[in-house]
Amino acid sequence: MRVEYINPFVESAYGVIQEVLGAEVERGELYLKSTSMPVLGVAAIVGLAGDVEGRVLFDMSKETAIQVASQMLRSMGMEPIDELNDMGRATITELANMITGQAVTKLHDLGFKFDLSPPAIFTGDNMEVSDPGVEALIVPMQIPQGKVEINVAIRERT
Amino acid sequence: MAEKTSTTEMLRSTGTLAAEQRSPEGEDGGEAQRADIVDFKMVTFSLGGKDYGIDIMKVKEIAKIKSYTYVPNTPHFVRGVYNLRGDIISVLDLRRMFNLPVEEKEEGQPEDGLILRLEENLPFGVIVDRIDRVVGISRERIQPPHPIFADINLKYISGVVEHENRLYIILDVDRILAKEEEAPEASRGTEISALAGGSGTEEPGEARPAATGAAQPSARASETEDPEALTFEFVSETLATFAGFYVSDVNKAWMERRFGEWVRERQESGQDTQLSSAEDAAQYLRDFYSPHTGAFWPEAYGEEFRKLLPSDEPRGYTVWNPGCAKGFETYSLACILRSQFPEARLKIWAHDNDLLSVSTAPNLVVPLQGVPELHRKHMVAGKNGYAFSQEIQDLILFEYHDITSTNAIPEVDLIVARDVLSFLPVQQQQALLSEFSERLKEGGILVIGKNEELPGDEWKAVELKDIRAYRLKDAGG
């Protein structure tokens, strides 16, 4: 993981989450992981292509996802949700989009160019993600609604 | 005597337990449901307030151990011997072994214990704070140990697993007891040589318990009662704990020489020969490091280094520099390569798993004072000092990366890994070495620490002053 990439992702993740949820975000220790990883239950994935290749995954439990989406909806004066419906999924997708978008903008300012794929959202139990040949940087965050993990696996084109 | 509970009984009862755990209830539903296939069962227990587990296949039985016989002149963690239905077995106290607080039990009260059954060895008793229960989990969920479990030496941990919001540390009993157990006569001496053997076949990064004794310098202690050998073993162990330095064939020659010096040094000044702190370990390793570690390389060292480079300018030249830390050496390397090969396409992959160090590397700013001449022409003045020119920056790719994970780099001409191998557990040293030989092009060069050396005949030493380098032998020759 190229060191220049790390900060933009970490900064925009904290920034965006703090802003949209209006809550304190507790930072966890960053670490690297290369084996396959369990997914907590709801995962939004954004692909990256260009100078680098890889993907960013936003991972949280279903419960957390519902609460996060509700909080975001409330802040826009909309009805909160009590199950992960279309509105809830769209909201989580948007959160992922905002974070990745902001990170990529920061990286663009540093001279790295890449494109984003539209976010996709996965829900389900017993899911795992593995990226053969890429090490993932895990950015753990604790928010009042639960645990959110941002899992960045990108690499230089060789 | 023991009131024993047979493990088969425990196993049977956990069949239902595991089934219950799988039912998707509780607010953390997603977490619990992931216990999909139960293919690993462990007996769990607590030691000093933390939860631990041992693979059930290693457990012969669970016992309440009482009335064992004290044996004089044994290490402090040996509680004595115990009569297990006619067999005399030794009993260890895991809490004392790991220097954890021991709950005082009243005289004559039975203590919770496990009788472990290991290959080759006689059964063993270990005493713990409290046996909890048997937990069934899926092997896939076991994760490699993390350095935060520092109260028990990391090498004794084969993994950690979270189960029902409790974190269990899975102990690698083969390793723990291999160290204590007197090696059987027949296997003496074969253990160290197993270390040297050619390429490791296992996947890097895979958390796998080591085969008994294969990777540890532990055979030493059992070879003899000689106190010097015991001290040597103790020093080796504490180096791993305090400095993350692992004694193996790579650094054995240095280690033996240094040990003699160290004992003399300490005895002359009337100090204890054993290492009791990180400072002691640093003091011990003082002259291990290669020249100019963590600094720019002066001209003379650079000149010597150039002798490793091909005399004709290649079209492209790729370098892998694991353990780059703050990047000083990497920049030196870049400057040397650029002046040697002005036209070639150069690329240096610089890796370190210390996030703080490697983060500062791309933006390294230094005062010009003390910077060797060769570097100066590649430096530009900035607000706070001198930084390297874009041209040099572009040659280097600094990455936050753990070399024991998959290394996604192309074939390289040169690997500069000074003092990297010695700071990896022995198993990983082997894995990384075979990775090095895979990544190098034919006839490629590997530079390791000044006080390190490579075993095996896959590598041909290059004679240089202050630089320890090896050339990978051509596949044909």
XYZ file of C-alpha atoms in Angstrom:
635
model
C 0.000 0.000 0.000
C 1.622 3.160 -1.171
C 1.991 5.503 1.794
C 0.639 8.526 -0.041
C -2.724 6.784 -0.386
C -3.266 6.061 3.265
C -3.922 9.493 4.676
C -6.517 10.663 2.144
C -8.652 7.619 2.889
C -8.299 7.888 6.634
C -8.922 11.632 6.690
C -11.958 11.592 4.454
C -13.462 8.627 6.289
C -13.239 10.389 9.642
C -14.235 13.702 8.165
C -17.312 12.516 6.312
C -18.592 10.250 9.058
C -18.141 12.905 11.687
C -19.934 15.404 9.497
C -22.922 13.330 8.427
C -23.510 11.628 11.751
C -22.599 14.587 13.902
C -20.946 12.204 16.326
C -17.536 11.555 17.763
C -15.545 9.018 15.820
C -13.085 6.991 17.794
C -10.071 6.083 15.754
C -8.695 2.581 15.861
C -5.192 1.497 15.054
C -4.583 0.970 11.342
C -3.302 -2.397 10.301
C -2.642 -4.596 7.305
C -4.252 -7.862 6.510
C -3.685 -10.299 3.713
C -5.854 -13.275 4.474
C -9.532 -13.466 3.678
C -11.632 -11.345 5.944
C -15.091 -11.815 7.327
C -17.595 -9.156 6.354
C -19.759 -7.872 9.164
C -23.075 -8.055 7.330
C -23.455 -4.987 5.124
C -20.662 -4.086 2.765
C -20.557 -1.239 0.288
C -17.859 -1.649 -2.305
C -16.337 0.922 -4.608
C -13.892 -0.096 -7.300
C -10.884 1.965 -8.328
C -9.114 1.915 -11.658
C -6.469 4.034 -13.309
C -2.912 4.477 -12.032
C -3.826 1.869 -9.479
C -6.259 -0.978 -9.247
C -8.265 -2.195 -6.324
C -11.320 -1.540 -4.264
C -12.528 0.060 -1.079
C -14.988 -1.750 1.132
C -17.144 -0.202 3.856
C -18.143 -2.814 6.273
C -20.557 -2.739 9.201
C -23.152 -4.922 10.863
C -26.751 -4.739 9.714
C -27.792 -3.145 12.990
C -25.175 -0.433 12.604
C -26.136 0.120 8.987
C -29.786 0.703 9.913
C -28.859 3.146 12.641
C -26.337 4.988 10.510
C -28.824 5.278 7.642
C -31.554 6.442 10.032
C -29.295 9.101 11.468
C -28.408 10.331 7.992
C -32.054 10.388 6.959
C -33.113 12.202 10.114
C -30.500 14.847 9.548
C -32.089 15.528 6.165
C -35.550 15.676 7.721
C -36.644 12.293 6.403
C -38.227 9.316 8.107
C -35.762 6.980 9.797
C -35.885 3.313 8.804
C -36.234 0.226 10.975
C -35.132 -2.355 8.463
C -32.569 -2.302 5.695
C -34.867 -1.396 2.802
C -34.059 0.241 -0.515
C -33.819 3.636 1.119
C -31.429 2.312 3.738
C -29.225 0.657 1.162
C -29.160 3.747 -1.002
C -28.148 5.804 2.024
C -25.243 3.542 2.937
C -24.168 3.508 -0.700
C -24.167 7.270 -0.673
C -22.007 7.342 2.439
C -19.480 5.084 0.742
C -19.583 7.276 -2.321
C -18.986 10.437 -0.332
C -15.986 9.012 1.495
C -14.353 7.483 -1.551
C -15.143 10.512 -3.647
C -13.496 12.843 -1.185
C -10.447 10.596 -0.864
C -10.028 10.385 -4.599
C -10.320 14.154 -4.905
C -7.532 14.521 -2.365
C -5.414 12.021 -4.250
C -6.107 13.802 -7.490
C -4.731 16.981 -5.962
C -1.568 15.045 -5.166
C -1.253 14.010 -8.788
C -2.690 10.505 -8.753
C -5.447 9.804 -11.189
C -8.050 7.205 -10.866
C -11.659 6.542 -11.643
C -14.349 5.175 -9.412
C -16.883 2.536 -10.181
C -20.449 3.138 -8.979
C -20.819 1.725 -5.471
C -22.462 -1.634 -5.019
C -23.846 -2.931 -1.778
C -23.752 -6.487 -0.475
C -25.807 -7.728 2.413
C -25.962 -11.148 3.896
C -24.490 -13.410 6.481
C -21.344 -15.447 6.492
C -19.670 -13.375 3.841
C -15.942 -13.112 3.369
C -13.824 -11.050 1.101
C -10.408 -11.940 -0.191
C -8.131 -10.225 -2.635
C -5.479 -12.557 -3.898
C -2.214 -10.756 -4.131
C -3.305 -7.505 -2.497
C -2.854 -6.569 1.080
C -5.728 -4.684 2.651
C -5.363 -1.680 4.906
C -7.996 -1.743 7.633
C -9.200 1.540 9.078
C -11.333 0.662 12.090
C -13.683 3.250 13.539
C -15.961 3.197 16.508
C -19.062 5.373 16.308
C -22.035 5.475 18.680
C -24.000 3.308 16.236
C -21.386 0.564 16.259
C -18.240 -0.444 14.445
C -17.416 0.578 10.891
C -14.401 -0.823 9.118
C -12.970 0.617 5.993
C -10.971 -1.888 4.087
C -8.760 -0.471 1.362
C -7.049 -2.881 -0.993
C -5.291 -1.116 -3.825
C -2.040 -1.659 -5.588
C 0.140 -0.110 -8.196
C -0.089 -1.532 -11.630
C 3.000 -3.572 -12.209
C -6.121 -37.951 43.241
C -7.849 -36.678 40.197
C -11.517 -36.323 39.627
C -11.372 -36.554 35.905
C -13.880 -35.623 33.300
C -13.372 -37.437 30.077
C -12.920 -35.198 27.066
C -15.207 -37.311 24.973
C -17.974 -36.408 27.340
C -17.144 -32.749 26.988
C -17.078 -33.125 23.238
C -20.467 -34.690 23.155
C -21.983 -31.959 25.236
C -20.564 -29.268 22.994
C -22.250 -30.708 19.958
C -25.426 -29.191 21.259
C -23.633 -26.143 22.501
C -22.317 -25.340 19.063
C -25.744 -25.852 17.568
C -27.215 -23.354 19.986
C -24.561 -20.851 19.238
C -25.362 -20.980 15.608
C -28.970 -19.901 16.069
C -29.221 -16.375 14.733
C -30.192 -14.462 17.787
C -28.763 -11.754 19.940
C -28.169 -8.255 18.723
C -24.851 -9.088 17.222
C -26.530 -11.587 14.961
C -24.178 -11.270 12.025
C -21.227 -12.122 14.183
C -22.700 -15.277 15.665
C -23.948 -16.649 12.415
C -20.523 -16.815 11.018
C -19.695 -19.848 13.126
C -20.760 -21.866 10.113
C -18.706 -25.020 10.102
C -17.342 -26.216 13.390
C -14.086 -27.866 12.461
C -11.906 -26.816 15.346
C -12.615 -27.439 18.974
C -10.654 -26.060 21.794
C -10.703 -26.350 25.532
C -10.890 -22.852 26.925
C -9.600 -21.640 30.239
C -8.491 -18.469 31.893
C -5.042 -17.380 32.947
C -4.604 -14.106 34.760
C -8.056 -12.942 33.710
C -7.692 -13.560 29.971
C -9.250 -16.324 27.928
C -7.089 -18.929 26.283
C -7.724 -22.054 24.295
C -5.840 -25.219 23.461
C -6.665 -27.473 20.516
C -8.760 -30.283 21.952
C -6.796 -32.863 20.020
C -3.833 -32.070 22.218
C -5.793 -32.513 25.409
C -5.838 -35.959 26.882
C -8.107 -35.133 29.710
C -9.284 -32.442 32.032
C -8.403 -33.034 35.623
C -8.621 -31.578 39.061
C -5.051 -31.875 40.118
C -4.206 -32.144 43.767
C -1.479 -33.638 45.880
C 1.441 -33.530 43.550
C 4.956 -33.986 44.770
C 7.329 -31.078 44.782
C 10.604 -31.713 42.991
C 13.606 -29.652 44.029
C 15.947 -27.937 41.571
C 13.455 -27.433 38.790
C 12.461 -24.202 37.039
C 9.980 -22.158 39.030
C 7.043 -23.041 36.796
C 7.358 -26.770 37.439
C 4.921 -27.572 40.207
C 6.085 -31.122 40.672
C 5.173 -34.597 39.589
C 1.801 -36.178 39.806
C 0.567 -39.711 39.820
C -1.948 -40.125 37.037
C -3.384 -43.562 37.600
C 0.014 -45.104 37.967
C 1.914 -42.947 35.457
C 4.165 -40.295 36.902
C 3.775 -37.091 34.891
C 5.228 -33.654 35.393
C 2.973 -30.734 36.143
C 3.696 -27.190 34.986
C 1.983 -24.017 35.992
C 1.236 -21.961 32.891
C 0.680 -18.807 34.926
C 4.144 -18.942 36.426
C 5.594 -19.836 33.087
C 4.148 -16.703 31.518
C 4.723 -14.639 34.647
C 1.025 -14.033 35.189
C -0.475 -13.548 38.632
C -1.224 -16.826 40.367
C -4.444 -17.099 42.310
C -3.573 -18.529 45.662
C -5.521 -21.660 46.455
C -5.915 -23.025 49.937
C -3.683 -25.890 50.897
C -5.086 -29.192 49.680
C -7.659 -27.624 47.328
C -7.661 -29.265 43.907
C -6.603 -27.025 41.038
C -7.972 -26.978 37.513
C -5.611 -28.607 35.135
C -5.303 -30.176 31.724
C -3.412 -33.290 30.870
C -1.905 -32.698 27.475
C -0.867 -35.338 25.063
C 1.797 -34.397 22.590
C 3.401 -36.455 19.930
C 6.636 -38.056 21.057
C 6.427 -36.748 24.580
C 4.937 -38.237 27.662
C 1.698 -36.740 28.854
C 2.068 -33.496 30.701
C -0.027 -31.702 33.257
C -0.559 -27.970 33.149
C -2.300 -25.925 35.788
C -4.496 -22.993 34.848
C -6.732 -20.593 36.736
C -10.015 -22.063 35.672
C -11.155 -24.440 32.966
C -14.061 -22.851 31.148
C -15.570 -25.179 28.582
C -15.117 -26.599 25.126
C -15.792 -24.215 22.292
C -16.315 -25.224 18.708
C -15.333 -22.740 16.029
C -14.564 -22.650 12.358
C -10.866 -22.863 11.589
C -11.291 -20.083 9.040
C -12.070 -17.618 11.770
C -8.790 -18.089 13.541
C -6.675 -15.052 12.940
C -2.960 -14.693 13.288
C -1.772 -13.323 16.629
C -1.369 -9.619 17.021
C 1.539 -8.004 18.893
C -0.835 -6.588 21.523
C -0.829 -9.937 23.279
C 2.553 -9.095 24.601
C 2.078 -10.614 28.021
C 2.653 -13.996 26.493
C 5.490 -14.429 24.086
C 3.978 -14.189 20.626
C 5.612 -17.336 19.400
C 3.595 -19.416 21.817
C 0.359 -18.194 20.278
C -0.935 -19.921 17.204
C -3.841 -17.573 16.681
C -6.718 -15.671 18.162
C -10.387 -16.123 17.635
C -13.432 -14.211 18.711
C -16.362 -16.226 19.892
C -19.498 -14.834 21.464
C -17.805 -11.533 22.132
C -14.896 -13.130 23.900
C -11.448 -13.184 22.501
C -9.660 -16.462 22.888
C -5.943 -16.712 22.507
C -5.063 -20.108 21.148
C -1.859 -21.437 22.613
C 0.540 -23.482 20.594
C 1.275 -26.181 23.145
C 3.750 -27.975 20.943
C 5.972 -24.972 21.091
C 5.493 -24.209 24.727
C 6.306 -27.678 25.848
C 8.915 -28.394 23.236
C 10.933 -25.782 25.012
C 10.579 -27.312 28.433
C 10.695 -30.914 27.459
C 13.996 -32.708 27.467
C 14.465 -33.632 23.831
C 14.396 -37.366 23.314
C 17.869 -38.798 22.754
C 17.286 -39.694 19.141
C 16.216 -36.270 17.912
C 19.132 -34.440 19.440
C 21.035 -32.240 17.082
C 18.740 -32.850 14.153
C 16.608 -29.923 15.163
C 18.969 -27.140 14.365
C 19.943 -28.630 11.055
C 16.298 -28.732 10.065
C 16.525 -24.983 10.153
C 19.061 -24.758 7.421
C 17.169 -26.898 4.943
C 16.407 -25.327 1.555
C 13.272 -23.513 0.539
C 10.243 -23.286 2.778
C 7.162 -24.474 1.031
C 4.449 -22.892 3.053
C 2.569 -19.788 2.124
C 3.978 -16.646 3.659
C 1.717 -14.989 6.175
C -0.015 -18.170 7.068
C -0.225 -18.586 10.794
C 0.905 -22.118 11.355
C 2.255 -23.679 14.461
C 5.826 -24.769 14.097
C 6.684 -28.393 14.168
C 8.234 -29.366 17.440
C 11.609 -27.775 17.717
C 12.062 -27.272 13.996
C 12.358 -23.550 14.249
C 13.672 -22.826 17.663
C 17.138 -22.726 18.999
C 15.663 -24.615 21.916
C 17.570 -27.791 21.297
C 20.542 -26.061 22.801
C 19.303 -26.059 26.318
C 18.409 -29.659 26.264
C 21.735 -30.722 24.873
C 23.487 -30.027 28.058
C 23.156 -28.885 31.601
C 25.905 -26.387 30.973
C 24.838 -23.077 32.509
C 26.487 -21.165 29.680
C 24.281 -22.894 27.132
C 21.280 -22.121 29.268
C 22.249 -18.481 29.426
C 22.730 -18.512 25.673
C 19.278 -19.879 25.224
C 17.845 -17.400 27.651
C 19.563 -14.517 25.899
C 18.240 -15.761 22.535
C 14.729 -15.902 23.907
C 14.851 -12.506 25.500
C 16.257 -10.969 22.330
C 13.120 -12.188 20.594
C 10.938 -10.686 23.303
C 12.633 -7.337 23.762
C 14.039 -6.628 20.334
C 12.126 -8.941 17.989
C 15.459 -10.494 17.058
C 15.331 -14.195 16.255
C 18.411 -16.356 16.398
C 18.730 -18.653 13.402
C 21.329 -19.877 10.938
C 21.217 -16.448 9.342
C 22.830 -14.808 12.358
C 24.179 -17.738 14.357
C 27.829 -17.004 13.688
C 27.486 -13.426 14.875
C 25.355 -14.485 17.807
C 27.932 -16.959 19.063
C 30.760 -14.501 18.755
C 28.784 -11.734 20.366
C 27.633 -13.965 23.188
C 31.222 -14.671 24.240
C 32.029 -10.964 24.147
C 28.871 -10.103 26.017
C 29.550 -12.529 28.850
C 33.067 -11.180 29.260
C 31.890 -7.589 29.049
C 29.188 -8.058 31.643
C 31.296 -10.112 33.999
C 34.073 -7.547 33.943
C 31.653 -4.801 34.871
C 29.997 -7.084 37.417
C 26.596 -7.082 35.750
C 24.174 -9.900 35.135
C 24.731 -11.652 31.807
C 21.036 -12.061 31.228
C 19.009 -9.428 29.446
C 16.320 -7.913 31.579
C 15.067 -5.003 29.524
C 14.771 -3.591 26.036
C 17.827 -1.426 26.803
C 19.889 -4.513 27.558
C 18.737 -6.064 24.301
C 19.643 -2.907 22.385
C 23.023 -2.920 24.083
C 23.512 -6.537 23.092
C 22.600 -5.877 19.477
C 24.674 -2.691 19.395
C 27.172 -3.885 16.828
C 24.837 -6.178 14.931
C 23.510 -3.527 12.612
C 25.072 -2.963 9.235
C 27.117 0.183 8.720
C 25.071 3.351 8.152
C 21.760 1.899 9.248
C 19.054 4.531 9.174
C 21.369 7.074 7.564
C 22.618 8.118 4.161
C 25.456 5.998 2.877
C 28.764 7.847 2.688
C 30.754 7.850 -0.549
C 33.097 5.015 0.432
C 30.265 2.644 1.199
C 28.529 3.719 -1.995
C 31.669 2.987 -4.021
C 31.832 -0.496 -2.541
C 28.180 -0.973 -3.288
C 28.659 -0.040 -6.938
C 30.814 -3.151 -7.378
C 27.631 -5.150 -7.118
C 26.019 -3.428 -10.058
C 26.422 -4.685 -13.607
C 29.170 -2.945 -15.565
C 27.037 -2.411 -18.671
C 24.090 -0.148 -18.292
C 20.927 -2.217 -18.433
C 17.732 -0.873 -19.979
C 15.811 -1.314 -16.815
C 16.887 -2.028 -13.262
C 14.448 -2.901 -10.510
C 15.211 -3.007 -6.810
C 13.282 -4.273 -3.834
C 14.148 -2.695 -0.501
C 12.129 -4.260 2.301
C 12.598 -2.728 5.728
C 13.238 0.752 4.321
C 12.210 2.498 7.588
C 12.425 6.272 7.136
C 13.936 5.906 3.683
C 17.478 7.250 4.159
C 19.131 4.147 2.767
C 16.600 3.946 -0.033
C 17.445 7.468 -1.163
C 21.147 6.635 -1.067
C 20.441 3.627 -3.199
C 18.476 5.748 -5.648
C 21.298 8.305 -5.938
C 23.903 5.577 -6.490
C 21.811 3.866 -9.134
C 21.025 7.095 -10.941
C 24.678 8.103 -11.152
C 25.706 4.597 -12.214
C 22.954 4.205 -14.809
C 22.021 7.697 -16.005
C 19.709 6.464 -18.751
C 18.178 3.256 -17.436
C 14.599 2.896 -16.300
C 14.986 2.552 -12.548
C 12.417 1.504 -10.002
C 12.829 0.912 -6.298
C 10.091 -0.738 -4.283
C 10.625 0.274 -0.679
C 8.546 -1.418 1.975
C 8.170 -1.172 5.696
C 5.551 -2.344 8.122
C 6.109 0.545 10.497
C 3.448 3.007 9.415
C 4.974 5.996 11.192
C 8.448 5.564 9.730
C 7.427 4.821 6.197
C 4.876 7.649 6.128
C 7.612 10.186 6.576
C 9.787 8.651 3.862
C 8.242 10.232 0.741
C 8.509 13.699 2.272
C 11.903 13.310 3.856
C 13.388 16.716 4.614
C 16.871 17.027 6.082
C 19.407 19.744 6.794
C 22.131 19.767 4.177
C 24.805 19.353 6.809
C 26.341 15.894 6.767
C 24.647 14.833 3.563
C 27.168 13.035 1.338
C 28.251 14.865 -1.807
C 26.628 12.415 -4.203
C 23.205 13.082 -2.714
C 23.473 16.854 -2.734
C 23.103 17.303 -6.445
C 19.770 15.509 -6.253
C 18.436 17.691 -3.496
C 16.399 20.840 -3.650
C 16.001 23.470 -0.981
C 12.611 23.793 0.632
C 11.117 25.756 3.470
C 12.291 23.480 6.247
C 15.394 21.966 4.758
C 16.495 19.952 1.769
C 14.359 17.354 0.051
C 15.100 15.030 -2.838
C 14.283 16.134 -6.351
C 11.194 14.886 -8.097
C 13.427 12.858 -10.397
C 14.700 10.806 -7.451
C 11.301 10.675 -5.757
C 9.806 9.204 -8.891
C 12.217 6.284 -8.790
C 11.048 5.148 -5.399
C 7.724 3.741 -4.400
C 7.323 3.762 -0.639
C 4.700 1.343 0.551
C 3.216 0.450 3.907
C 3.489 -3.266 3.589
C 4.110 -6.339 5.651
C 6.610 -8.537 3.824
C 5.224 -11.632 5.436
C 2.008 -11.051 3.461
C 1.813 -11.601 -0.256
C 4.401 -9.492 -2.035
C 2.958 -8.086 -5.239
C 6.146 -6.921 -6.883
C 7.619 -7.822 -10.248
C 10.903 -9.639 -10.798
C 13.805 -7.598 -9.513
C 17.526 -7.335 -10.227
C 18.581 -6.436 -6.711
C 17.171 -6.953 -3.244
C 18.535 -4.833 -0.438
C 17.315 -6.326 2.818
C 19.952 -5.396 5.349
C 19.124 -6.641 8.841
C 15.616 -7.635 7.869
C 15.702 -11.429 8.095
C 16.989 -11.522 11.653
C 13.970 -9.598 12.855
C 11.455 -12.129 11.605
C 10.477 -15.338 13.355
C 12.571 -18.229 12.107
C 9.794 -19.770 10.027
C 9.159 -16.504 8.264
C 12.871 -16.029 7.648
C 12.821 -19.208 5.623
C 9.660 -18.285 3.797
C 11.049 -14.867 2.946
C 14.327 -16.308 1.716
C 12.561 -18.567 -0.712
C 10.452 -15.603 -1.757
C 13.663 -13.664 -2.392
C 15.004 -16.354 -4.657
C 11.691 -16.448 -6.522
C 11.565 -12.699 -7.043
C 15.159 -12.292 -8.189
C 16.004 -12.499 -11.839
C 18.668 -15.006 -12.767
C 22.004 -13.867 -11.436
C 20.278 -11.245 -9.297
C 21.881 -9.897 -6.150
C 20.665 -10.101 -2.582
C 22.234 -7.808 -0.014
C 21.682 -8.738 3.624
C 23.043 -7.394 6.872
C 26.756 -7.293 7.510
C 26.419 -9.801 10.328
C 24.011 -12.105 8.581
C 24.765 -15.003 6.298
C 22.782 -17.341 4.129
C 22.700 -21.057 4.591
C 22.376 -23.446 1.674
C 24.100 -23.564 -1.689
C 21.471 -21.776 -3.703
C 23.382 -18.557 -3.112
C 26.950 -17.631 -4.018
C 28.659 -15.152 -1.747
C 30.140 -11.982 -3.268
C 33.266 -10.830 -1.450
C 33.021 -7.190 -0.495
C 34.159 -5.070 2.386
C 31.376 -4.264 4.883
C 28.684 -5.508 2.530
C 27.280 -8.998 2.694
C 25.928 -9.862 -0.712
C 24.948 -13.015 -2.514
C 24.310 -13.798 -6.131
C 21.480 -16.109 -6.986
C 22.951 -19.030 -8.895
C 21.597 -19.482 -12.389
C 18.946 -22.104 -12.649
C 21.178 -24.105 -14.985
C 24.394 -23.921 -12.976
